[in-house]
Short mmCIF file of C-alpha atoms in Angstrom, two decimals:
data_model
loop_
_atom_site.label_atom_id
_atom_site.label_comp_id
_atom_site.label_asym_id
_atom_site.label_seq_id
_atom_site.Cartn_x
_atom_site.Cartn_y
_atom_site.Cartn_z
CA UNK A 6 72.81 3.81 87.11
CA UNK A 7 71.81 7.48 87.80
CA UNK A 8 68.61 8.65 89.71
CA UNK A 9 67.75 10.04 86.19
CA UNK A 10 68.21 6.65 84.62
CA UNK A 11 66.15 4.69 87.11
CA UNK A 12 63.60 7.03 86.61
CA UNK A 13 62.79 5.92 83.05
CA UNK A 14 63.85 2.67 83.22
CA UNK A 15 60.34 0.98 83.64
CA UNK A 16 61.20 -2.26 81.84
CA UNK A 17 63.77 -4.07 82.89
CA UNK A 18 64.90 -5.31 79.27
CA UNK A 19 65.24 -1.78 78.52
CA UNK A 20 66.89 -1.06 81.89
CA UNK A 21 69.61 -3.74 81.26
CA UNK A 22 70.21 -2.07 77.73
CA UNK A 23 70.93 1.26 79.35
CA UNK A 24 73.35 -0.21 82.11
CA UNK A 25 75.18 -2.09 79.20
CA UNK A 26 75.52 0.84 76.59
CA UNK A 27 76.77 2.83 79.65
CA UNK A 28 79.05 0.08 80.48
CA UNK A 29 80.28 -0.46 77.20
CA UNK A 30 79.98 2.69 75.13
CA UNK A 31 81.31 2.32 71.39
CA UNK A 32 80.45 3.15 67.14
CA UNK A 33 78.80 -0.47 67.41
CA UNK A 34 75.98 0.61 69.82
CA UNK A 35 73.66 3.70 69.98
CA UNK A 36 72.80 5.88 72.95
CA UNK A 37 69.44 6.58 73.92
CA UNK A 38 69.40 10.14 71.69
CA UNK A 39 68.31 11.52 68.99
CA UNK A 40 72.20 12.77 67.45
CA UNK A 41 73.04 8.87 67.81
CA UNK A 42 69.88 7.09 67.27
CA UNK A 43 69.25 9.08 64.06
CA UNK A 44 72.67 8.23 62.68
CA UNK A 45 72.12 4.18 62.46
CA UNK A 46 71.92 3.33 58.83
CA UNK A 47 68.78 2.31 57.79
CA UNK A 48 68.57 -1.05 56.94
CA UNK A 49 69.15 -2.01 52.77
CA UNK A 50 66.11 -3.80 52.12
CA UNK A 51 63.48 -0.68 52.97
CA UNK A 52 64.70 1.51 50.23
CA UNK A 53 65.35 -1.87 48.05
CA UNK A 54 61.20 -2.51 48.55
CA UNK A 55 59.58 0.29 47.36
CA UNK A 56 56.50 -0.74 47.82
CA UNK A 57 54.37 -1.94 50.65
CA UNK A 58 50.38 -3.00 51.44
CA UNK A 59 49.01 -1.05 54.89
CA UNK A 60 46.34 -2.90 56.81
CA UNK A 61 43.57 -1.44 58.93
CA UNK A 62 41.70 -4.05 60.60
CA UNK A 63 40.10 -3.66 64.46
CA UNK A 64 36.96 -3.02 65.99
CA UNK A 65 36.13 -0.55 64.43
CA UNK A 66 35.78 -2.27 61.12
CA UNK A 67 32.57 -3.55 62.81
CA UNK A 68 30.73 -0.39 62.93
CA UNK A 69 32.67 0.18 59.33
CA UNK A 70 30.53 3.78 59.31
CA UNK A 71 31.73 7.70 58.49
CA UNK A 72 34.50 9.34 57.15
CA UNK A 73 38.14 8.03 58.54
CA UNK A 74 35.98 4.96 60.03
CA UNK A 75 38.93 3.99 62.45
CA UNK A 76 38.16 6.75 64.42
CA UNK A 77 34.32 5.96 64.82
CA UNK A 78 35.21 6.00 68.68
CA UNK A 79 36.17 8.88 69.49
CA UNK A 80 34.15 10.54 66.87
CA UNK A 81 30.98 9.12 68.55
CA UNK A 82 32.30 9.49 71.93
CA UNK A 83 34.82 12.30 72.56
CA UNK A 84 33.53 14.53 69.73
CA UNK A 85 29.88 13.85 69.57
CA UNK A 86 30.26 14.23 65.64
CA UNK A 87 26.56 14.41 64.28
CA UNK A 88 27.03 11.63 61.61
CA UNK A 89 28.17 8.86 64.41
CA UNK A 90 25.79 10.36 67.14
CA UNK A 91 22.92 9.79 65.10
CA UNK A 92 23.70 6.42 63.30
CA UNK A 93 23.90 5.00 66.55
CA UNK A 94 20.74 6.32 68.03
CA UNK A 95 18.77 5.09 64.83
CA UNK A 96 20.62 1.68 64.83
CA UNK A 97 21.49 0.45 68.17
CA UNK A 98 19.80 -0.30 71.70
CA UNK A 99 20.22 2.47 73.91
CA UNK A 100 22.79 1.46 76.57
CA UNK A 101 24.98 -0.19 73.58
CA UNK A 102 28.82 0.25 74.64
CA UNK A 103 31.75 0.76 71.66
CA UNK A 104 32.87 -2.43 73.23
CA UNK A 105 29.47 -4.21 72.67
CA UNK A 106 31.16 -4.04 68.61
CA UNK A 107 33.96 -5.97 70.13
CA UNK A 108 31.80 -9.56 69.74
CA UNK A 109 30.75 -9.14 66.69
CA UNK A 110 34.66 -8.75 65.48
CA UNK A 111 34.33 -12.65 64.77
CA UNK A 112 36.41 -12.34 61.84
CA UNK A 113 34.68 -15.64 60.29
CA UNK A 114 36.36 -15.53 56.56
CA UNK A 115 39.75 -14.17 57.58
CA UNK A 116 42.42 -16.36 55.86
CA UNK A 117 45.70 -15.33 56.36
CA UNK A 118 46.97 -17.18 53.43
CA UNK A 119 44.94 -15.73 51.15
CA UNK A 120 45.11 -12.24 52.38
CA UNK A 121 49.05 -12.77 51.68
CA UNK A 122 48.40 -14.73 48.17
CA UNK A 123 46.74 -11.12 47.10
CA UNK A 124 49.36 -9.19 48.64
CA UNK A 125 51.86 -11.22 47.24
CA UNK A 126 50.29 -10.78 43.75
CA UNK A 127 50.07 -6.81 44.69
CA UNK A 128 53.84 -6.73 43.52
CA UNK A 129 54.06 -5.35 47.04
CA UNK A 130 57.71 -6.35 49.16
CA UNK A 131 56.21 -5.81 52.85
CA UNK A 132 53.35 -5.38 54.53
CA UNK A 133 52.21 -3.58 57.73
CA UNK A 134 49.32 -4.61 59.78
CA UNK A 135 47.43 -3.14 62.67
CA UNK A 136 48.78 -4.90 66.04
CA UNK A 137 46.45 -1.99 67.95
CA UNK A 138 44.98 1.33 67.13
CA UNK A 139 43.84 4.08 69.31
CA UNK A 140 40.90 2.17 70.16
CA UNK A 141 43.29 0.17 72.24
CA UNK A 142 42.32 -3.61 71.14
CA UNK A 143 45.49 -5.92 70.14
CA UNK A 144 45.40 -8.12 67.27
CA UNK A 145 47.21 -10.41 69.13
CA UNK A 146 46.81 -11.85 73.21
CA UNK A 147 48.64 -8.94 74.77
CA UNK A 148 48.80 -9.94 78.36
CA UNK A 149 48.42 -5.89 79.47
CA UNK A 150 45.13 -5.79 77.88
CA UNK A 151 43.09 -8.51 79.44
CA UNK A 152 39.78 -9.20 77.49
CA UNK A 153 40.22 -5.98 75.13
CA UNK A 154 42.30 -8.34 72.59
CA UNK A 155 41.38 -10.84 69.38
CA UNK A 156 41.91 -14.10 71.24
CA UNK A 157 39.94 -12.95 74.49
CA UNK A 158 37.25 -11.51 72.56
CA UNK A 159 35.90 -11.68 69.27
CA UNK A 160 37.69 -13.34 67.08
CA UNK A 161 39.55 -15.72 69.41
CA UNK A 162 42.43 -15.89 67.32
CA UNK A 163 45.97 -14.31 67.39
CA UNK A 164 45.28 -12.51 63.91
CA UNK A 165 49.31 -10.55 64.31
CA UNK A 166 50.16 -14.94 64.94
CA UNK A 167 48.51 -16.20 61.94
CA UNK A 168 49.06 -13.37 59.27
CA UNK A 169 52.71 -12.95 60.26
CA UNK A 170 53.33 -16.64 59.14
CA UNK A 171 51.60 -16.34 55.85
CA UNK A 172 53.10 -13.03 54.96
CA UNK A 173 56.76 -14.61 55.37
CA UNK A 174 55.69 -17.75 53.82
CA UNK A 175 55.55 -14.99 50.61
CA UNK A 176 58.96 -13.89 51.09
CA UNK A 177 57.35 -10.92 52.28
CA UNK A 178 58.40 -8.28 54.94
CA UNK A 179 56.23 -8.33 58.03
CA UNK A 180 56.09 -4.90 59.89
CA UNK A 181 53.42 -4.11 62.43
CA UNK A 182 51.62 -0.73 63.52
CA UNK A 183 51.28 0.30 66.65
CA UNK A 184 49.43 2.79 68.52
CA UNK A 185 51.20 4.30 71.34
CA UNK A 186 48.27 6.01 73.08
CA UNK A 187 45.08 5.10 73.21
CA UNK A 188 41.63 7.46 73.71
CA UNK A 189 39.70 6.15 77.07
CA UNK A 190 42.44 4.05 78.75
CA UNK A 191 42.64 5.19 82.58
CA UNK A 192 45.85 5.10 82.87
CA UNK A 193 46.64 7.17 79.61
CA UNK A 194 43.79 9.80 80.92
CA UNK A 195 45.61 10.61 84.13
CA UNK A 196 48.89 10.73 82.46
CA UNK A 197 47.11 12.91 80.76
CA UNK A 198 45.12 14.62 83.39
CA UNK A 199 48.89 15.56 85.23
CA UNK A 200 49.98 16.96 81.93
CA UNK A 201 51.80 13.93 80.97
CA UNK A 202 54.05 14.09 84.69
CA UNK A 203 53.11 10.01 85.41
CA UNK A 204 53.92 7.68 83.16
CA UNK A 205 51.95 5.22 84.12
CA UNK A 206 50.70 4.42 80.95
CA UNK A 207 53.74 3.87 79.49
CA UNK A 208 55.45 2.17 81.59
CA UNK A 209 52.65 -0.50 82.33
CA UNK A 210 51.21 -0.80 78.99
CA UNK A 211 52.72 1.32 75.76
CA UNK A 212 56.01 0.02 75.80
CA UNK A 213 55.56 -3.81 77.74
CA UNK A 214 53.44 -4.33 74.33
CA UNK A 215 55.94 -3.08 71.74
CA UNK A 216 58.56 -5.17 73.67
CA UNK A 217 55.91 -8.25 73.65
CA UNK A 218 55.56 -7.54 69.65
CA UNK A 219 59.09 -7.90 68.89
CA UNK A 220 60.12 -10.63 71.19
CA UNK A 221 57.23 -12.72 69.74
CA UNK A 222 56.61 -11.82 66.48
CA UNK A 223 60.26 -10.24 65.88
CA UNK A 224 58.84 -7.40 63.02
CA UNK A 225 61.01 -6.28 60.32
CA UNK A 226 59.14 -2.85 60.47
CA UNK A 227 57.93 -0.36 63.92
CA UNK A 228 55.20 1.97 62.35
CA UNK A 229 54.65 3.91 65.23
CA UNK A 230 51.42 6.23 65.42
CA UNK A 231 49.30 8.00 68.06
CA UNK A 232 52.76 9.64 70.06
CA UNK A 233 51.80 13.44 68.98
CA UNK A 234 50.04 14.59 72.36
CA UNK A 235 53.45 14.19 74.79
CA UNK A 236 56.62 14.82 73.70
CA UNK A 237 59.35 11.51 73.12
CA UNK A 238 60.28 12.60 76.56
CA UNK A 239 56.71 11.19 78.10
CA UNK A 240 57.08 7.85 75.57
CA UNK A 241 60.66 7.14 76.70
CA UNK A 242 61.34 6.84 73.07
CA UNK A 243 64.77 7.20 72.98
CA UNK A 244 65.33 4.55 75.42
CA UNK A 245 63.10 1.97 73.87
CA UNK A 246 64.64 2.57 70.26
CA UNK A 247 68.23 2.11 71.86
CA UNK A 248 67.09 -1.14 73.27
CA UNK A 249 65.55 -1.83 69.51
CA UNK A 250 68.91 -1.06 67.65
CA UNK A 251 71.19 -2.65 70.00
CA UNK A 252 69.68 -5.65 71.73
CA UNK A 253 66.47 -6.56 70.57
CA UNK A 254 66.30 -9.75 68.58
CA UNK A 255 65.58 -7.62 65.51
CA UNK A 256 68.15 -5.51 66.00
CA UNK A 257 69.94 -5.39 62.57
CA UNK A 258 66.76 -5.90 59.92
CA UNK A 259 64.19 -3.74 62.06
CA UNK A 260 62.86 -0.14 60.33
CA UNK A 261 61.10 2.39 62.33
CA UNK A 262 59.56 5.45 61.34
CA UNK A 263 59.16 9.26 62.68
CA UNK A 264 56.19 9.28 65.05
CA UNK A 265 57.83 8.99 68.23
CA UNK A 266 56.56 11.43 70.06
CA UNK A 267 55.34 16.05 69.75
CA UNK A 268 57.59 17.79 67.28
CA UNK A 269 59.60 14.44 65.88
CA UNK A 270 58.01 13.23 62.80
CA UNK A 271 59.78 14.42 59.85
CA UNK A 272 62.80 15.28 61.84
CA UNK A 273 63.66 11.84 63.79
CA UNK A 274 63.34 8.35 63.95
CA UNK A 275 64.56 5.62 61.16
CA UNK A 276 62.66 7.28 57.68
CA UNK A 277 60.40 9.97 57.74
CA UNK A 278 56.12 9.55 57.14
CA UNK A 279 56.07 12.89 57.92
CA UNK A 280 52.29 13.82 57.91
CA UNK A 281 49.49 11.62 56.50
CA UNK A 282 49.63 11.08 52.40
CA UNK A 283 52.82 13.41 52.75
CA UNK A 284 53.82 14.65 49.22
CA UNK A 285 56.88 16.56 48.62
CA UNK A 286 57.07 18.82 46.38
CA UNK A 287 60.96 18.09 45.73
CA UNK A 288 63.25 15.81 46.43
CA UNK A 289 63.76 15.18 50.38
CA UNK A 290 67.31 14.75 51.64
CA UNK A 291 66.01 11.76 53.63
CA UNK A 292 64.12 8.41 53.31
CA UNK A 293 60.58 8.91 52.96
CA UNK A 294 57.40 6.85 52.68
CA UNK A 295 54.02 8.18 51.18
CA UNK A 296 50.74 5.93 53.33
CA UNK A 297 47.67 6.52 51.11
CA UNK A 298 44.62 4.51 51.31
CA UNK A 299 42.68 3.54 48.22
CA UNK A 300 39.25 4.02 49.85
CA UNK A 301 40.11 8.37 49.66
CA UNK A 302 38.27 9.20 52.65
CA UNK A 303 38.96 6.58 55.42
CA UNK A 304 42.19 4.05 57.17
CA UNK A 305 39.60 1.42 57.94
CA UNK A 306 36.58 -0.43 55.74
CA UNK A 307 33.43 1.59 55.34
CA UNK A 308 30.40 -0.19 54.24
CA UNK A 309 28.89 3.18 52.91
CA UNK A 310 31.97 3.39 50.71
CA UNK A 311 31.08 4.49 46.95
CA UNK A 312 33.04 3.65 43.64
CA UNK A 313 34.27 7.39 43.26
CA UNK A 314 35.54 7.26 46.34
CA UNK A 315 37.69 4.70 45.39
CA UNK A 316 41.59 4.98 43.84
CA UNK A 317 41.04 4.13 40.27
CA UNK A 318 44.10 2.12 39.12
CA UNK A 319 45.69 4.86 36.73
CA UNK A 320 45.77 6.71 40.30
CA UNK A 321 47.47 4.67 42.22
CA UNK A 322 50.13 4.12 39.50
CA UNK A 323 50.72 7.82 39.21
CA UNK A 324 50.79 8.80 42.63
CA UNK A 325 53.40 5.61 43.61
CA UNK A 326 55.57 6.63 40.25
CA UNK A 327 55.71 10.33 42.10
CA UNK A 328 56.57 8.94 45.13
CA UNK A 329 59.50 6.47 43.47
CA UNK A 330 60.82 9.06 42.07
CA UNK A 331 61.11 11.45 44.31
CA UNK A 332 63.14 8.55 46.77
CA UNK A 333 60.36 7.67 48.35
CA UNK A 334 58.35 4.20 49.07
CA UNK A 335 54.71 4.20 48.20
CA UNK A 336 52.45 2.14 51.33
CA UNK A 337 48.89 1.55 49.94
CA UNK A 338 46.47 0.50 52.62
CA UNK A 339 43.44 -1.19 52.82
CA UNK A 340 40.57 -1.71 55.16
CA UNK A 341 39.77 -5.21 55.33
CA UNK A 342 35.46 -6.40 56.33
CA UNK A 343 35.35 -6.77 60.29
CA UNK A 344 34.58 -10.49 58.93
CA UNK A 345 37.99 -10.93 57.17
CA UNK A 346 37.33 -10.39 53.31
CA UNK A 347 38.79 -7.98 51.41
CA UNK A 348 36.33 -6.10 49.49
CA UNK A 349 36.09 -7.26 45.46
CA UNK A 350 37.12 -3.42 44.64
CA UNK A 351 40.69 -3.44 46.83
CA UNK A 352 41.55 -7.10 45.65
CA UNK A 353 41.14 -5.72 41.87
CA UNK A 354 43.07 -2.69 42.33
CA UNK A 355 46.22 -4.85 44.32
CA UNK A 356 46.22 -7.50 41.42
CA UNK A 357 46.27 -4.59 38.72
CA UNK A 358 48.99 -2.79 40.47
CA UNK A 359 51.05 -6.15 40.58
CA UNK A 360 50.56 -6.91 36.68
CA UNK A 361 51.83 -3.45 36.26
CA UNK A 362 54.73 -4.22 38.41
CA UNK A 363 55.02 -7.44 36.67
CA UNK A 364 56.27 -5.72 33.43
CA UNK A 365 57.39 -2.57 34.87
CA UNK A 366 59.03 -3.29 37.93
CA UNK A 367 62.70 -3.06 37.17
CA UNK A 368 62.32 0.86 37.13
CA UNK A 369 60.70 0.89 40.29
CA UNK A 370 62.38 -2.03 42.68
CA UNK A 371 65.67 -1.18 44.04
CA UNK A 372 65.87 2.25 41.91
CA UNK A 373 67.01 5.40 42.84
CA UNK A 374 66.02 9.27 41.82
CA UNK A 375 67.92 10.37 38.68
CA UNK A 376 69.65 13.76 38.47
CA UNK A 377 66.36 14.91 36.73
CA UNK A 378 63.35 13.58 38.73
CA UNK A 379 60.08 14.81 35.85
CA UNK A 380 60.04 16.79 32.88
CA UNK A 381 57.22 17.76 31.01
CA UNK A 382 57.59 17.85 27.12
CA UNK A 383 55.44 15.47 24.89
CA UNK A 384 53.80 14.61 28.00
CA UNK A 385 54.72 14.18 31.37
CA UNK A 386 57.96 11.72 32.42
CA UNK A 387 59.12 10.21 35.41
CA UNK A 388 62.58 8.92 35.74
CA UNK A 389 64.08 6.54 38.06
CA UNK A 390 67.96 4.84 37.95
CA UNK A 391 69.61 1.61 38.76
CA UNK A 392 73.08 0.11 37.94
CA UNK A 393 73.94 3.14 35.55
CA UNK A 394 70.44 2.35 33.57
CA UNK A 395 67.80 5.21 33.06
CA UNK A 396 63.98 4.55 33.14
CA UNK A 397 61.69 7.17 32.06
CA UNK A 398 57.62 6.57 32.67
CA UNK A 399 55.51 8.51 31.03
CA UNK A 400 51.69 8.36 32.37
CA UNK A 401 49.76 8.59 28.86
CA UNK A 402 50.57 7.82 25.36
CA UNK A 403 52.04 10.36 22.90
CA UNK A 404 50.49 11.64 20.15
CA UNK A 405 52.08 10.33 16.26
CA UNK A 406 53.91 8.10 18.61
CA UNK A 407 56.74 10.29 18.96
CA UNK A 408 58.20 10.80 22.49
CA UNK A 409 60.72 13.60 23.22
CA UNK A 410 62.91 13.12 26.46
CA UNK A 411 64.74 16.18 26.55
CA UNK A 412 67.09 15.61 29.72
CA UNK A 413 68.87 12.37 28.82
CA UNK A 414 72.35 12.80 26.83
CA UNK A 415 72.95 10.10 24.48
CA UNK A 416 76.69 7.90 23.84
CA UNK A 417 77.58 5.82 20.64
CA UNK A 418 75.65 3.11 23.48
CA UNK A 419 72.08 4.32 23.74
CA UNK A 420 69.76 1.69 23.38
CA UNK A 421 65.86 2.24 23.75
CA UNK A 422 63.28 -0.10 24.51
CA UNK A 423 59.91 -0.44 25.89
CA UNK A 424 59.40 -2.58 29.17
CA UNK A 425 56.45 -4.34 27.60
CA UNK A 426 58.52 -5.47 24.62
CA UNK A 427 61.96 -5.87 26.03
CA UNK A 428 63.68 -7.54 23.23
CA UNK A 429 62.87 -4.89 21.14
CA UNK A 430 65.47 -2.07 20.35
CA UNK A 431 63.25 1.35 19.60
CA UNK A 432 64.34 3.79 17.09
CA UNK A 433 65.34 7.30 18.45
CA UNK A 434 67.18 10.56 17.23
CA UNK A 435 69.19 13.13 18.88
CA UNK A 436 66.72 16.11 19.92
CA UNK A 437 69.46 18.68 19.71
CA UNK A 438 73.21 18.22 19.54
CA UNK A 439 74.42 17.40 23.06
CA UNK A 440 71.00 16.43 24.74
CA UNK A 441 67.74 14.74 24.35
CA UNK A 442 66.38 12.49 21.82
CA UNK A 443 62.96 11.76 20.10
CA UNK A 444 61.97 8.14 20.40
CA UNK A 445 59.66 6.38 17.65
CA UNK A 446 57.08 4.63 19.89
CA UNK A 447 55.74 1.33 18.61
CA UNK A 448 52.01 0.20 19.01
CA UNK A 449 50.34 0.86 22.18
CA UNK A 450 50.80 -1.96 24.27
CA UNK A 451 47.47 -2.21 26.89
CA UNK A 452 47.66 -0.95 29.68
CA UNK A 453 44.94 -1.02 32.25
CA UNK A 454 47.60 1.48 34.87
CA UNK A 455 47.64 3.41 31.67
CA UNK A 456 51.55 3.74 32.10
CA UNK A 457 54.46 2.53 30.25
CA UNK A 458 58.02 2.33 30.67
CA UNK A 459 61.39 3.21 28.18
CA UNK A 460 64.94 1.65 29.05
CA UNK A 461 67.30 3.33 28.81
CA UNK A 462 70.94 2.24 28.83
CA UNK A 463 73.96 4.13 27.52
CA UNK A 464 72.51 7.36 28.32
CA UNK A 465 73.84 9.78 31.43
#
């Protein structure tokens, strides 16, 4: 091992991983860089899921307050935002401490089986929960954060334990969020403070916890966050993701994603977040997701959240159809009560977004983007593919119930039908000689997504 090696090799797990890719270089291992790292496949089922629930849930659900609530920390306490500042002066004790919030975090009504019944009925394939956000308290008994974590404190319960079960119990996918940095830990501040020299930090708490995670709760999904103030140099990325993809015990299902450190997301890692609610305006050349939140202006609950603030169904359908077709998968998060419910408002819009899926699903599931991705004639249509079939979604009803697709070209084999009645062949013509056709819509079936679905088969 070179004096370069032993310099990053903090854990010795990922130590051992080094020495033995070294050792035993080949095309069935990666190196700890980005030219082979970024060249492992990723794994079938992501792309095959297309859809997936996010979960904020932490301390900070507790003071639930402001716009992008998760951050009501450092908001109150780095930033001296007005709005925090003065919510806590007119409703707590002076002397209260963020981590005063931490025992009322009692989570009383959380039950993991019925948070994963809803998701379940969400027509969602995974979901990803909070393990830790910046505010640096685990949802699970991390031994490196000793009374800042949900069984020492609070709830007194491993919540990543209990909700990990339940989701699988679903036939879900269980992927966990993680926070590599976190505001007011010491050790992160003087990494910090020497311009991110030490590596302290890391090497005694950022990456023993991700190791912890997947040896004990061995995720199908890394969504890594909080990396973008130190470079993957600082997070010894590349070394921990080589231990991931060759010898962790997740090693051949696991998914990460881009945020792995200054200047990498939407350039490396295993699919690409990019920033926030990233929307491309064309089709990427690489796996995508889209993380949007239903409550519009916050991650995590607020209890002064209002109805128009809120992703009406319709929405949610139309911005995941975008997203589908354009390659990418569509993560809808949620902030759950500090006491464990899910708000009335979130648990309608998951159930209407699975009923959709329960009719519609076929174009979305497992699809892929068509050599056309939109068109706008009649009205505006989305198509996906799959197995040499041809969905087209169109986001409000036409008018004489006439629809004109003019990108598809037809066969002596075209068949049309709607998704809602599936055993019932539509009647179309040709729209001009070698491409298009006008289909002859039948009754408006409801719709509460206010979105409908034509089959296509025999069409290229």
């Amino acid at each position: 091992m070179t004096p370069e090696m032993r310099a990053v090799c903090f854990l010795p797990v990922l130590c051992l991983s080094l020495v033995v890719a070294g050792a035993h270089a080949g095309p069935a291992r990666y190196t700890a860089d980005w030219a082979s790292l970024d060249a492992r496949p990723l794994p079938p089922w992501f792309d095959e899921a297309k859809v997936g629930i996010f979960v904020h849930w932490g301390v900070f659900s507790v003071p639930g307050f402001g716009r992008f609530s998760e951050w009501f920390w450092s908001w109150w306490q780095a930033a001296k935002r007005a709005e925090e500042v003065n919510f806590m002066k007119k409703y707590y004790r002076p002397g209260f401490e963020y981590a005063d919030f931490a025992h009322e975090f009692r989570a009383e009504f959380f039950n993991a089986d019925a948070w994963a019944d809803i998701f379940k009925a969400s027509g969602a394939r995974y979901v990803v929960f909070t393990s830790k956000h910046h505010e640096g308290f685990t949802n699970w008994p991390s031994p490196t954060s000793w009374n800042w974590n949900s069984m020492d404190v609070g709830p007194h319960r491993d919540l990543v334990g209990e909700l990990a079960t339940a989701i699988r119990k679903k036939s879900l996918h269980f992927g966990l969020y993680h926070s590599l940095y976190e505001w007011f830990n010491p050790l992160f501040l003087a990494d910090q403070a020497s311009g991110f020299k030490t590596q302290n930090f890391v090497a005694e708490k950022a990456l023993p916890e991700l190791v912890d995670l997947i040896k004990t709760y061995k995720p199908d999904l890394i969504w890594s966050d909080g990396d973008w103030e130190a470079t993957d140099d600082y997070w010894n990325s590349t070394q921990f993701l080589a231990w991931l993809y060759n010898d962790s015990p997740i090693k051949d299902v696991v998914v990460t994603n881009d945020r792995w450190g200054k200047g990498c997301y939407c350039k490396h890692g295993g699919y690409y977040n990019c920033a926030d609610r990233y929307t491309p305006g064309k089709l990427p050349d690489h796996k995508w997701e889209k993380c949007q939140s239903i409550d519009t202006l916050s991650w995590g609950y607020r209890r002064n959240m209002k109805l128009p603030e809120v992703m009406t169904l319709p929405s949610i359908i139309q911005d995941m159809v975008y997203v589908v077709a354009l390659g990418g998968n569509y993560l809808l998060n949620i902030g759950p009560m500090s006491d464990g419910m899910i708000a009335p408002v979130f648990e309608e819009r998951l159930r209407g977004l699975g009923g959709w899926l329960g009719i519609n699903g076929e174009a979305i599931y497992a699809s892929k983007p068509w050599r056309v991705q939109k068109e706008n004639s009649t009205l505006p249509v989305w198509y996906t593919a799959k197995n040499g079939t041809v969905y087209a979604i169109f986001l409000d009803w036409p008018a004489k119930q006439l629809l004109q697709l003019p990108a598809p070209k037809m066969s002596g084999a075209t068949t049309v039908t709607l998704l809602d009645y599936p055993t019932m062949p539509l009647k179309w013509a040709p729209l001009t000689p070698s491409a298009g056709l006008v289909v002859m819509m039948p009754s408006m079936p409801a719709s509460p997504g206010n979105a409908w679905c034509l089959k296509l088969e025999g069409v290229v």
